[in-house]
CSV table of C-alpha atoms in Angstrom, one decimal:
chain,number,residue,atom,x,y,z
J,163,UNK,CA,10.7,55.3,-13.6
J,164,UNK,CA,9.1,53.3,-10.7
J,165,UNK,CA,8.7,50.7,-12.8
J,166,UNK,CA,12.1,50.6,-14.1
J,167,UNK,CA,13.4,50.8,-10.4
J,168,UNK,CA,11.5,47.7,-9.1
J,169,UNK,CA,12.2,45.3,-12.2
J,170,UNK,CA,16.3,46.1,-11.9
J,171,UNK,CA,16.2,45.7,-7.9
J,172,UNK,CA,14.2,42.6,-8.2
J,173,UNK,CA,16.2,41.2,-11.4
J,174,UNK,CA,19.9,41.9,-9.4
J,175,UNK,CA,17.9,40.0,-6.7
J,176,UNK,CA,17.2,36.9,-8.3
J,177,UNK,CA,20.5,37.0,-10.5
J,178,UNK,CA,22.2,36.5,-6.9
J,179,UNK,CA,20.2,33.6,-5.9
J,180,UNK,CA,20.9,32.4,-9.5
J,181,UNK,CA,24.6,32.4,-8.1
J,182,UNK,CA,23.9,29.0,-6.0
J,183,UNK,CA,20.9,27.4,-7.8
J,184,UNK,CA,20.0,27.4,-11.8
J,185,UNK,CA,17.2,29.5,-11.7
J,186,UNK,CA,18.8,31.5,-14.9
J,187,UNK,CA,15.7,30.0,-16.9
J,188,UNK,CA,13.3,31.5,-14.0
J,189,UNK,CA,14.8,35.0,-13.9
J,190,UNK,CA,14.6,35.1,-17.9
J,191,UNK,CA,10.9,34.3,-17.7
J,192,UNK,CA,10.1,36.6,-14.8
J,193,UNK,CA,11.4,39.5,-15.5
J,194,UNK,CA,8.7,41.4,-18.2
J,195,UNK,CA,9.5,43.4,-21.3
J,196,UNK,CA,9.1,47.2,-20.9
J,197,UNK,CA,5.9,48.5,-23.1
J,198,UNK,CA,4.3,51.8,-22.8
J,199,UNK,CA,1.5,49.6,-22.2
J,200,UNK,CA,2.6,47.9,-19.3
J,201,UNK,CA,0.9,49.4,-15.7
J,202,UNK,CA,2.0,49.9,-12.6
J,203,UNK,CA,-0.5,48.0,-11.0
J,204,UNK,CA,0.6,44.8,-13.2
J,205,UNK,CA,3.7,45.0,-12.1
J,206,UNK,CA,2.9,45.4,-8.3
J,207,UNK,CA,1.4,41.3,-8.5
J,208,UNK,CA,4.7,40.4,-10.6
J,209,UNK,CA,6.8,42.0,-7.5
J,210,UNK,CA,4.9,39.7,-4.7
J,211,UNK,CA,5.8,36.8,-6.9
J,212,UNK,CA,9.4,37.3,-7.4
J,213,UNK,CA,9.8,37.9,-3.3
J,214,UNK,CA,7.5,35.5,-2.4
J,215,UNK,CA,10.0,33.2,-5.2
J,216,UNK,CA,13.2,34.3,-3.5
J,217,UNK,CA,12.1,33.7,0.0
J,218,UNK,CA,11.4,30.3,-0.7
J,219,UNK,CA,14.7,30.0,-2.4
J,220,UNK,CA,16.3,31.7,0.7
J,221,UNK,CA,14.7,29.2,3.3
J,222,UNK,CA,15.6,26.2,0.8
J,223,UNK,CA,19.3,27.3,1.1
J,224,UNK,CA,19.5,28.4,4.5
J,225,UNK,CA,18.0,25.2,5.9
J,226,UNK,CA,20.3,22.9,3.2
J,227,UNK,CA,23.4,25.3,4.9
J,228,UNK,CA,22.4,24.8,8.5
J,229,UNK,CA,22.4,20.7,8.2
J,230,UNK,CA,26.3,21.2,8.1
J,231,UNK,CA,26.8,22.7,11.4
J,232,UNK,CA,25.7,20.7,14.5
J,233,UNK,CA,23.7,23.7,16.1
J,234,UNK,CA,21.9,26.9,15.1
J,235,UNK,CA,24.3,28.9,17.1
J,236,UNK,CA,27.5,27.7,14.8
J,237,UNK,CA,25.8,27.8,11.7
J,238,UNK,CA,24.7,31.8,12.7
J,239,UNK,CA,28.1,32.8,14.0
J,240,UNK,CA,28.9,31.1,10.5
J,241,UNK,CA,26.9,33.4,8.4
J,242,UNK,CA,27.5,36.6,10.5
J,243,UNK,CA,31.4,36.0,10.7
J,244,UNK,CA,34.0,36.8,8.2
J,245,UNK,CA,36.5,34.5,6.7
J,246,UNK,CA,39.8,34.5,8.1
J,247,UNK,CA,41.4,35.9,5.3
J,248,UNK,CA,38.7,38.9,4.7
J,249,UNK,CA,39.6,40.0,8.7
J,250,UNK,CA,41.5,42.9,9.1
J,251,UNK,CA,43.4,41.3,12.4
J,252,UNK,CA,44.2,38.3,9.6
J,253,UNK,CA,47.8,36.1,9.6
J,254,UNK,CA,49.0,38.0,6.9
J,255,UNK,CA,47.9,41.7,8.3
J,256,UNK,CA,49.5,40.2,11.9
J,257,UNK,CA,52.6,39.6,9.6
J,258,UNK,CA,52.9,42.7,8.0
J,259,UNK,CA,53.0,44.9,11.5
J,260,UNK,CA,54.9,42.4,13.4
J,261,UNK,CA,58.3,44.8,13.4
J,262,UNK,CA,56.1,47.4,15.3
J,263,UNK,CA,54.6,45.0,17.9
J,264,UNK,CA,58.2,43.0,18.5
J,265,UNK,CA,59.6,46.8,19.1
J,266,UNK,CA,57.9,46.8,22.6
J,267,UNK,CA,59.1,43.3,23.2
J,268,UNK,CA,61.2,44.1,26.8
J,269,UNK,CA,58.0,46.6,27.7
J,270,UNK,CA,55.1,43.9,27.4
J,271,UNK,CA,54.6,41.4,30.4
J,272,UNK,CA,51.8,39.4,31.7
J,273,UNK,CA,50.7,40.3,35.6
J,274,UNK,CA,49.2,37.5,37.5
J,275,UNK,CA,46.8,37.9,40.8
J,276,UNK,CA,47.6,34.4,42.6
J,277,UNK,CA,47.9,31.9,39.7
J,278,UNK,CA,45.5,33.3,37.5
J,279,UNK,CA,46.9,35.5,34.7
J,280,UNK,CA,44.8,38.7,35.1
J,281,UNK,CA,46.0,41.9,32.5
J,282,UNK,CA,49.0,42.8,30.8
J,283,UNK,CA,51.6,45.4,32.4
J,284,UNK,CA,54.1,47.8,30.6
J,285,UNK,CA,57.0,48.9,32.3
J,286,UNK,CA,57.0,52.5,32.4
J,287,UNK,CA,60.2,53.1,34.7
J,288,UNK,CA,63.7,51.4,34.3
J,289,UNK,CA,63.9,50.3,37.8
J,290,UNK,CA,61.0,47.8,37.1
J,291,UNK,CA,57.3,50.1,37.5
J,292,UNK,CA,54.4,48.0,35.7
J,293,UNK,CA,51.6,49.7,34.8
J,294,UNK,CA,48.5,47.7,34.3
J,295,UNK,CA,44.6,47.8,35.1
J,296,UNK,CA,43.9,48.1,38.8
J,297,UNK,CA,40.5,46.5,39.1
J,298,UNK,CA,42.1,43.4,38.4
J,299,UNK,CA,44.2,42.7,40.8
J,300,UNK,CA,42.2,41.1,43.5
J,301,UNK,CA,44.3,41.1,46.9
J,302,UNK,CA,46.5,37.9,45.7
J,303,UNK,CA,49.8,38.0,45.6
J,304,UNK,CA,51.3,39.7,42.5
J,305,UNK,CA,53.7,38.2,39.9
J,306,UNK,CA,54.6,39.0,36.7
J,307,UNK,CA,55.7,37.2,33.7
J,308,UNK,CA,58.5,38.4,31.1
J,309,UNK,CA,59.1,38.2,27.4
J,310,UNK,CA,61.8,35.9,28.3
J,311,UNK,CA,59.4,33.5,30.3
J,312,UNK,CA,60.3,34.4,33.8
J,313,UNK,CA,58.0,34.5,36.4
J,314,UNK,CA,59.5,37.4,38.8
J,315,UNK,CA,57.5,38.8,41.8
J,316,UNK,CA,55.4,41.8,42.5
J,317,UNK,CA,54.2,44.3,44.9
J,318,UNK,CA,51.4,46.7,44.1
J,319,UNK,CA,52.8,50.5,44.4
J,320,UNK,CA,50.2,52.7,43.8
J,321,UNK,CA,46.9,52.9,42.4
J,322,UNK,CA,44.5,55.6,40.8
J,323,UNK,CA,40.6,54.5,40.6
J,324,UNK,CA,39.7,57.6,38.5
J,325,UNK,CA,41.8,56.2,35.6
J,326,UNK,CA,41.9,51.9,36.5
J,327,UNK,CA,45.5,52.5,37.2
J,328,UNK,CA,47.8,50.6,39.3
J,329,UNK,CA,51.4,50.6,39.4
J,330,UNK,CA,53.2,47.8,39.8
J,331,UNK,CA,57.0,46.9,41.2
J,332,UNK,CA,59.2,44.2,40.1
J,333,UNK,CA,61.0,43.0,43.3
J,334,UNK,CA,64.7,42.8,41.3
J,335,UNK,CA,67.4,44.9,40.7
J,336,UNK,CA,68.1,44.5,37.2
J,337,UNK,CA,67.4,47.4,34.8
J,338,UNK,CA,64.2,47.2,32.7
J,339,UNK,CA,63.5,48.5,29.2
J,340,UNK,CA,60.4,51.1,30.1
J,341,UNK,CA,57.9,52.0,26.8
J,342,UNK,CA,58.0,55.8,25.6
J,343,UNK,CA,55.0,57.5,25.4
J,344,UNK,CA,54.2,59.7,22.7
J,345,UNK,CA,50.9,62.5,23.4
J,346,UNK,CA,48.6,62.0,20.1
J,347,UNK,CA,45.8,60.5,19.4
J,348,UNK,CA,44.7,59.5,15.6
J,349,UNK,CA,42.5,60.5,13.6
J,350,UNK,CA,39.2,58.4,13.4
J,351,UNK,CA,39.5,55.3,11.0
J,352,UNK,CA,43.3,55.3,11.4
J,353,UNK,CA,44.9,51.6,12.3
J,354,UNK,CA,46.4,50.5,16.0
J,355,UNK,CA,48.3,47.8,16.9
J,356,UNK,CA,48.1,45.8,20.2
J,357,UNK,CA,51.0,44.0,21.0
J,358,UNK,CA,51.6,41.2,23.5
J,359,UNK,CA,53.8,39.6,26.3
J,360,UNK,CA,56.1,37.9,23.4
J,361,UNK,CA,56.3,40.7,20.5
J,362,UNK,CA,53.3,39.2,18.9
J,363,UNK,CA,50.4,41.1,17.7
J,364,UNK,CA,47.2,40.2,19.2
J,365,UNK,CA,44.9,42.4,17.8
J,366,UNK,CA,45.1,45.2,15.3
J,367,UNK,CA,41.4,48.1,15.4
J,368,UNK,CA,40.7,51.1,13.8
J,369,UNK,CA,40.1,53.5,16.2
J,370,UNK,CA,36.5,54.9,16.2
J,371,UNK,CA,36.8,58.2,18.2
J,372,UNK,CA,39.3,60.7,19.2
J,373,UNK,CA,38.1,61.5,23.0
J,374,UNK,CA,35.1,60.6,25.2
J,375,UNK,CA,34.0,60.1,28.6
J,376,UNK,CA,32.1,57.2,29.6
J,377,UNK,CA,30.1,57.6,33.1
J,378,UNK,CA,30.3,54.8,35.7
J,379,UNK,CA,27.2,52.7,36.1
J,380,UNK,CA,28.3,50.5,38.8
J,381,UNK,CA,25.6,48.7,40.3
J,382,UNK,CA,25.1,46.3,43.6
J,383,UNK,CA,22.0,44.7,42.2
J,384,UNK,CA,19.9,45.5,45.1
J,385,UNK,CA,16.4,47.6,45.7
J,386,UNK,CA,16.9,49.0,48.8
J,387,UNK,CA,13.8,50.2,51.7
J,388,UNK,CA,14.3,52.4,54.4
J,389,UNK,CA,15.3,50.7,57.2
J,390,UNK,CA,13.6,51.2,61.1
J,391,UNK,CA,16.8,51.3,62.7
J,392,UNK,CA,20.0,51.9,61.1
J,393,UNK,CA,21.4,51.0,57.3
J,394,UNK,CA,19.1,49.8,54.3
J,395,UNK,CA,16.9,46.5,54.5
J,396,UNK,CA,16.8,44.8,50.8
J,397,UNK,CA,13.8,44.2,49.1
J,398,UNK,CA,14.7,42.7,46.1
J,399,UNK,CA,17.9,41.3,44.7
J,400,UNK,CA,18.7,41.0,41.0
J,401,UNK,CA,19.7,37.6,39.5
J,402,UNK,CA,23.4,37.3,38.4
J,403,UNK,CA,24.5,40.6,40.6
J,404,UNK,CA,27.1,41.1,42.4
J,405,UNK,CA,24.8,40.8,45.2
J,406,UNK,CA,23.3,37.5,44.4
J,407,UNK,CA,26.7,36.0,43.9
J,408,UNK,CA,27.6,37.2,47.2
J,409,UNK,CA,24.6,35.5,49.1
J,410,UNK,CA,22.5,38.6,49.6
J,411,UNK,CA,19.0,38.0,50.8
J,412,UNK,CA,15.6,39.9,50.8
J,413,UNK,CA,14.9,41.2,54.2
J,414,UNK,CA,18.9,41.9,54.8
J,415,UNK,CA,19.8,45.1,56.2
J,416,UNK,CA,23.0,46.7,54.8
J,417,UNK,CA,24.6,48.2,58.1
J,418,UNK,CA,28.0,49.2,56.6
J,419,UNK,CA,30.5,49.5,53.6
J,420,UNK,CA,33.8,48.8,53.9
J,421,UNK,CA,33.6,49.3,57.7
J,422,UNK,CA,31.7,52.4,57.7
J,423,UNK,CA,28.6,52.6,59.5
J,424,UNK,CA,25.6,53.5,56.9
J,425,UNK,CA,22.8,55.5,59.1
J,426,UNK,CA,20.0,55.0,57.1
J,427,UNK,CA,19.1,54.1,52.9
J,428,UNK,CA,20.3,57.1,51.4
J,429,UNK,CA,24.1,57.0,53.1
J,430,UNK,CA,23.8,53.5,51.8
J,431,UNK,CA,22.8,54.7,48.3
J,432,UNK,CA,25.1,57.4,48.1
J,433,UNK,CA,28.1,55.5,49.2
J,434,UNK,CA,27.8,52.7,46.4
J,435,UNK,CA,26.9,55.8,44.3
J,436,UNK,CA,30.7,56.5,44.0
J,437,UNK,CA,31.6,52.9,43.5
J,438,UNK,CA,33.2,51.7,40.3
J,439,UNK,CA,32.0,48.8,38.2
J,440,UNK,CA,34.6,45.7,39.4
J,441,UNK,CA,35.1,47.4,42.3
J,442,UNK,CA,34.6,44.4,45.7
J,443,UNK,CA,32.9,46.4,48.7
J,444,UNK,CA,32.9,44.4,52.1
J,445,UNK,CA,29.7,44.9,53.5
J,446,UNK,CA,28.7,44.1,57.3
J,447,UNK,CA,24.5,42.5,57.1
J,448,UNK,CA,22.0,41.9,59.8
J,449,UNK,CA,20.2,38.7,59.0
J,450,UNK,CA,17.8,38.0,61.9
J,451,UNK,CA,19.7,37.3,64.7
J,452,UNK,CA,23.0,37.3,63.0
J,453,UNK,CA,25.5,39.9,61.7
J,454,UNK,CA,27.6,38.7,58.6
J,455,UNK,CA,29.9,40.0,56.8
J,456,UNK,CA,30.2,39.5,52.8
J,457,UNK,CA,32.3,40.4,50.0
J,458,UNK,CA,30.5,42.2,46.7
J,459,UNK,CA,31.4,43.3,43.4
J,460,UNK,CA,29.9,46.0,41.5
J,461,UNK,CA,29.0,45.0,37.7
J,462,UNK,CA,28.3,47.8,35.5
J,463,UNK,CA,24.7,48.7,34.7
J,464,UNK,CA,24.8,47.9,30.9
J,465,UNK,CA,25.9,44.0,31.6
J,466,UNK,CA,22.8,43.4,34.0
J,467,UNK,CA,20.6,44.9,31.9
J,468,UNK,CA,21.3,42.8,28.8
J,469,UNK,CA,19.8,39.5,27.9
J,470,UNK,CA,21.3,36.4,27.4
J,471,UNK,CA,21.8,36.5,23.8
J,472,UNK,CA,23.1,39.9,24.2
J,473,UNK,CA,26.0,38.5,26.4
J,474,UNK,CA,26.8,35.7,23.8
J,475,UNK,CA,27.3,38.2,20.9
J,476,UNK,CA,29.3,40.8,23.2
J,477,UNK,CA,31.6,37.7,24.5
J,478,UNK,CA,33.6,38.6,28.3
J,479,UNK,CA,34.3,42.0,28.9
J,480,UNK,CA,36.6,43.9,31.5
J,481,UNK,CA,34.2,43.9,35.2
J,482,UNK,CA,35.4,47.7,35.4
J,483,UNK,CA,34.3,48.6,31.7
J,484,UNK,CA,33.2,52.0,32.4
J,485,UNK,CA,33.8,55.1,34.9
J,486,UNK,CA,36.6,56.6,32.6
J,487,UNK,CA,36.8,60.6,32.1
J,488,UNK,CA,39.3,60.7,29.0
J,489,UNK,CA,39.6,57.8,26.8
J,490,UNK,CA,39.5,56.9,23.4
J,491,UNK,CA,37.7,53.8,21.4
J,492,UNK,CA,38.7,51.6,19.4
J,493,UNK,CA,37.2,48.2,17.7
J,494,UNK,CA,40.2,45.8,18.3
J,495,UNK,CA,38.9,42.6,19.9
J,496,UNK,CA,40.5,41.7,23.4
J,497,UNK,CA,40.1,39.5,25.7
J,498,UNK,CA,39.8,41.0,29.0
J,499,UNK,CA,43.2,39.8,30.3
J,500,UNK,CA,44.4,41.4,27.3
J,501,UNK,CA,43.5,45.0,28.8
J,502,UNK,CA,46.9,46.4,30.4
J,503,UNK,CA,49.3,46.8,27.7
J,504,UNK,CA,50.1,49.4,25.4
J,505,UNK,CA,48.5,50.5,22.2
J,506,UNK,CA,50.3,51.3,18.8
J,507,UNK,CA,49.8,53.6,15.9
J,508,UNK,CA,50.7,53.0,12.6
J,509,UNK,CA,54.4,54.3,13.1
J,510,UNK,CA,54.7,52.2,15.9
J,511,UNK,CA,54.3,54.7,18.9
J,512,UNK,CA,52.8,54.3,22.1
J,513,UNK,CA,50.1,56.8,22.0
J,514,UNK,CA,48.3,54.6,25.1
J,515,UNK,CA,47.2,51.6,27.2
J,516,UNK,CA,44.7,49.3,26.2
J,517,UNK,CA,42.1,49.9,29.6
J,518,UNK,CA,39.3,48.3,29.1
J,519,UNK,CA,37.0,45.5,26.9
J,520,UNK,CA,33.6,47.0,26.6
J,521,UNK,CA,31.7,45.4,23.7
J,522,UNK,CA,31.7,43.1,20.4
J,523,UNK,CA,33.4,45.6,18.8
J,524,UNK,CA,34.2,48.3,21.7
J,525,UNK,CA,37.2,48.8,23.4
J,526,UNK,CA,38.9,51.8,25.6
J,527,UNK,CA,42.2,53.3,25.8
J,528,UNK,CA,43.8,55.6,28.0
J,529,UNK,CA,45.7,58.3,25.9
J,530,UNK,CA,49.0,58.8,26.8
J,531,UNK,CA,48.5,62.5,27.6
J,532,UNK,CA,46.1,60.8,30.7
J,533,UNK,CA,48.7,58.1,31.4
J,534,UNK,CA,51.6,60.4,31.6
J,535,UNK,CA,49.6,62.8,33.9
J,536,UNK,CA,48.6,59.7,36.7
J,537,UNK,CA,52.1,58.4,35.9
J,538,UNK,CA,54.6,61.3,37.6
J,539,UNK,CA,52.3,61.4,41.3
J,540,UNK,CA,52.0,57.8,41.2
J,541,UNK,CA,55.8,57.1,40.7
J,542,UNK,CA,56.6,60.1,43.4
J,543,UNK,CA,54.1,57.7,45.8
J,544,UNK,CA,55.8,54.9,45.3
J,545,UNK,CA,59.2,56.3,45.7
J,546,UNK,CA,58.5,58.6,48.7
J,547,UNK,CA,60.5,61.3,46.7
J,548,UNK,CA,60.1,63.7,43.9
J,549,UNK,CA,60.9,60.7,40.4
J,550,UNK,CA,63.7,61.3,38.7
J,551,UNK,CA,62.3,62.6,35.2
J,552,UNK,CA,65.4,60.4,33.8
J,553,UNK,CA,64.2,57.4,34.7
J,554,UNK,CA,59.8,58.0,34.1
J,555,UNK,CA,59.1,56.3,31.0
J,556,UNK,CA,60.0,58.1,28.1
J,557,UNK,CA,58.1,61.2,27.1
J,558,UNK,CA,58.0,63.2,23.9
């Protein structure tokens, strides 16, 4: 039966190499004729021939392949990629769920932090309330741009850093088209829809879990020492960390965080403890003589860990990409800027917002149930009064 097994494998084997070169005379030849005489331990030096036959024929083809692309790099993104048409986010999948995506057409706009456009927003009140992802808006003044191409001013409202949230108002006095949020999450394996500023769809995942809760790993990028007098002196400083961005040196001593004195290293630790990935932290440092003070931002434990091909395959990600208690995850491929707007099922409800780009194929949504929750205190904030449940963003 062994025997049997090994000939078929190896024969399917060679028949698909025969599919790019005419080796149909070699796989007649090689493959034996079953006799009750034929052993085992034949049949073992027959099975090094045919692989050692098909890896030549493998490196012949692969090499012959990668002369057509000017690099290794294209040529693998090449053979790992699909074709266009074989992707489930194709043209003619994008087509198909287009009505859904150009439903939430006066919801969708595109919030901007200075000129740089930063995350998506959906309006989730009629008098002009934008939800989108907090840790991207940097201090800059706020604008955001509508479906219509209008580029209409901002204010930030309110925020939430359990959930990324920040709320967002329109300075105008029209009356806005806010999304309506339905409370149910899909099955695992069922589709959703992402749609953009304009109607368009920009990416369509299945999503790959119904619930989970994925723990903040922020991290400064700094070893830390105790310190003779007050704060933390740094020992070592991690390459490509927030800290090393910001300028941080070994033999600094950390003295405060966002203007609050740190007695000694485990004040120090324990305050950045409860820090969120993307989040910026002013810190006051003694250098020597001098006492500086530098801006930092948190990068989440996972990125400074990887290596440099490991960021190539994963592609940019959201800096606040963890630290979330209730989300769900789905595979639909984002840009980070795309991180803000609602999410789709099948039927075209808005069973979230698309919160966060994680991986290759990882990305987090807040459920609606979560969203709806933040949403009534964080509208009450920016209002001063108890909302209006007429004028929240749609609930059923």
């Amino acid at each position: 039966m062994e025997r049997w097994a090994s000939d078929a494998i190896c024969f399917l084997a060679v028949e698909i190499a025969a599919d790019h070169f005419d080796f149909v005379l070699f796989t007649t030849l090689l493959v034996p004729r079953h006799r009750k005489s034929h052993p085992f331990v034949m049949n073992k030096n027959w099975w090094i021939l045919c692989l050692a036959a098909l890896s030549i024929m493998t490196i012949d083809v692969n090499v012959a392949r990668a002369q057509d692309y000017d690099d290794t790099e294209a040529w693998l993104r090449h053979q790992l990629g699909l074709r266009t048409s074989q992707r489930r986010d194709n043209a003619e999948m994008k087509r198909l769920v287009s009505p859904l995506s150009q439903s939430t057409i006066d919801s969708v706009v595109k919030v901007y932090s200075g000129d740089r456009p930063v995350a998506l927003g959906t309006i989730v009140a009629a008098e002009g309330y934008v939800l989108t992802k907090r840790s991207e808006l940097t201090g800059d003044p706020i604008r955001v741009r509508m479906s219509d191409n209008r580029l209409l001013p901002g204010r930030i409202a309110a925020v939430r850093r359990s959930s990324d949230l920040g709320l967002i108002k329109i300075e105008s006095d029209e009356t806005f088209t806010p999304v309506t949020w339905v409370d149910q999450t899909p099955q695992a394996g069922s589709f959703l829809i992402s749609p953009g500023r304009t109607g368009r769809t920009i990416g369509i995942g299945a999503i790959g879990s119904r619930r989970v809760r994925v723990e903040h790993k922020g991290r400064l990028g700094v070893q830390l020492v105790s310190a003779e007098r007050s704060g933390a002196t740094v020992r070592g400083v991690q390459p490509g960390s927030g800290a090393d961005q910001a300028g941080i040196e070994q033999g600094d001593r950390i003295v405060a965080i966002n203007g609050r004195q740190q007695p000694d290293r485990f004040a120090v630790v324990n305050t950045l403890s409860k820090m969120y990935p993307g989040e910026v932290v002013a810190l006051t440092i003694v250098r020597g003589e001098d006492r500086l003070e530098m801006d930092a931002r948190l990068r989440d434990l996972s990125v400074l860990q990887e290596t440099e091909n490991d960021a190539r395959v994963n592609g940019p990600r959201s800096a606040r990409l963890s630290g979330f208690d209730d989300v769900f995850q789905h595979d639909t491929v984002l840009n980070p800027d795309e991180c803000g707007g609602p999410i789709l099922d099948s039927d075209g409800r808005v069973i979230g917002m698309n919160i966060a780009r994680a991986g290759r194929v990882v990305s987090y949504a807040l459920p609606a149930s979560v969203i709806m929750e933040d949403l009534a205190d964080m509208l009450n904030e920016a209002r001063g009064s108890v909302p209006d449940q007429n004028t929240v963003a749609g609930q059923r």
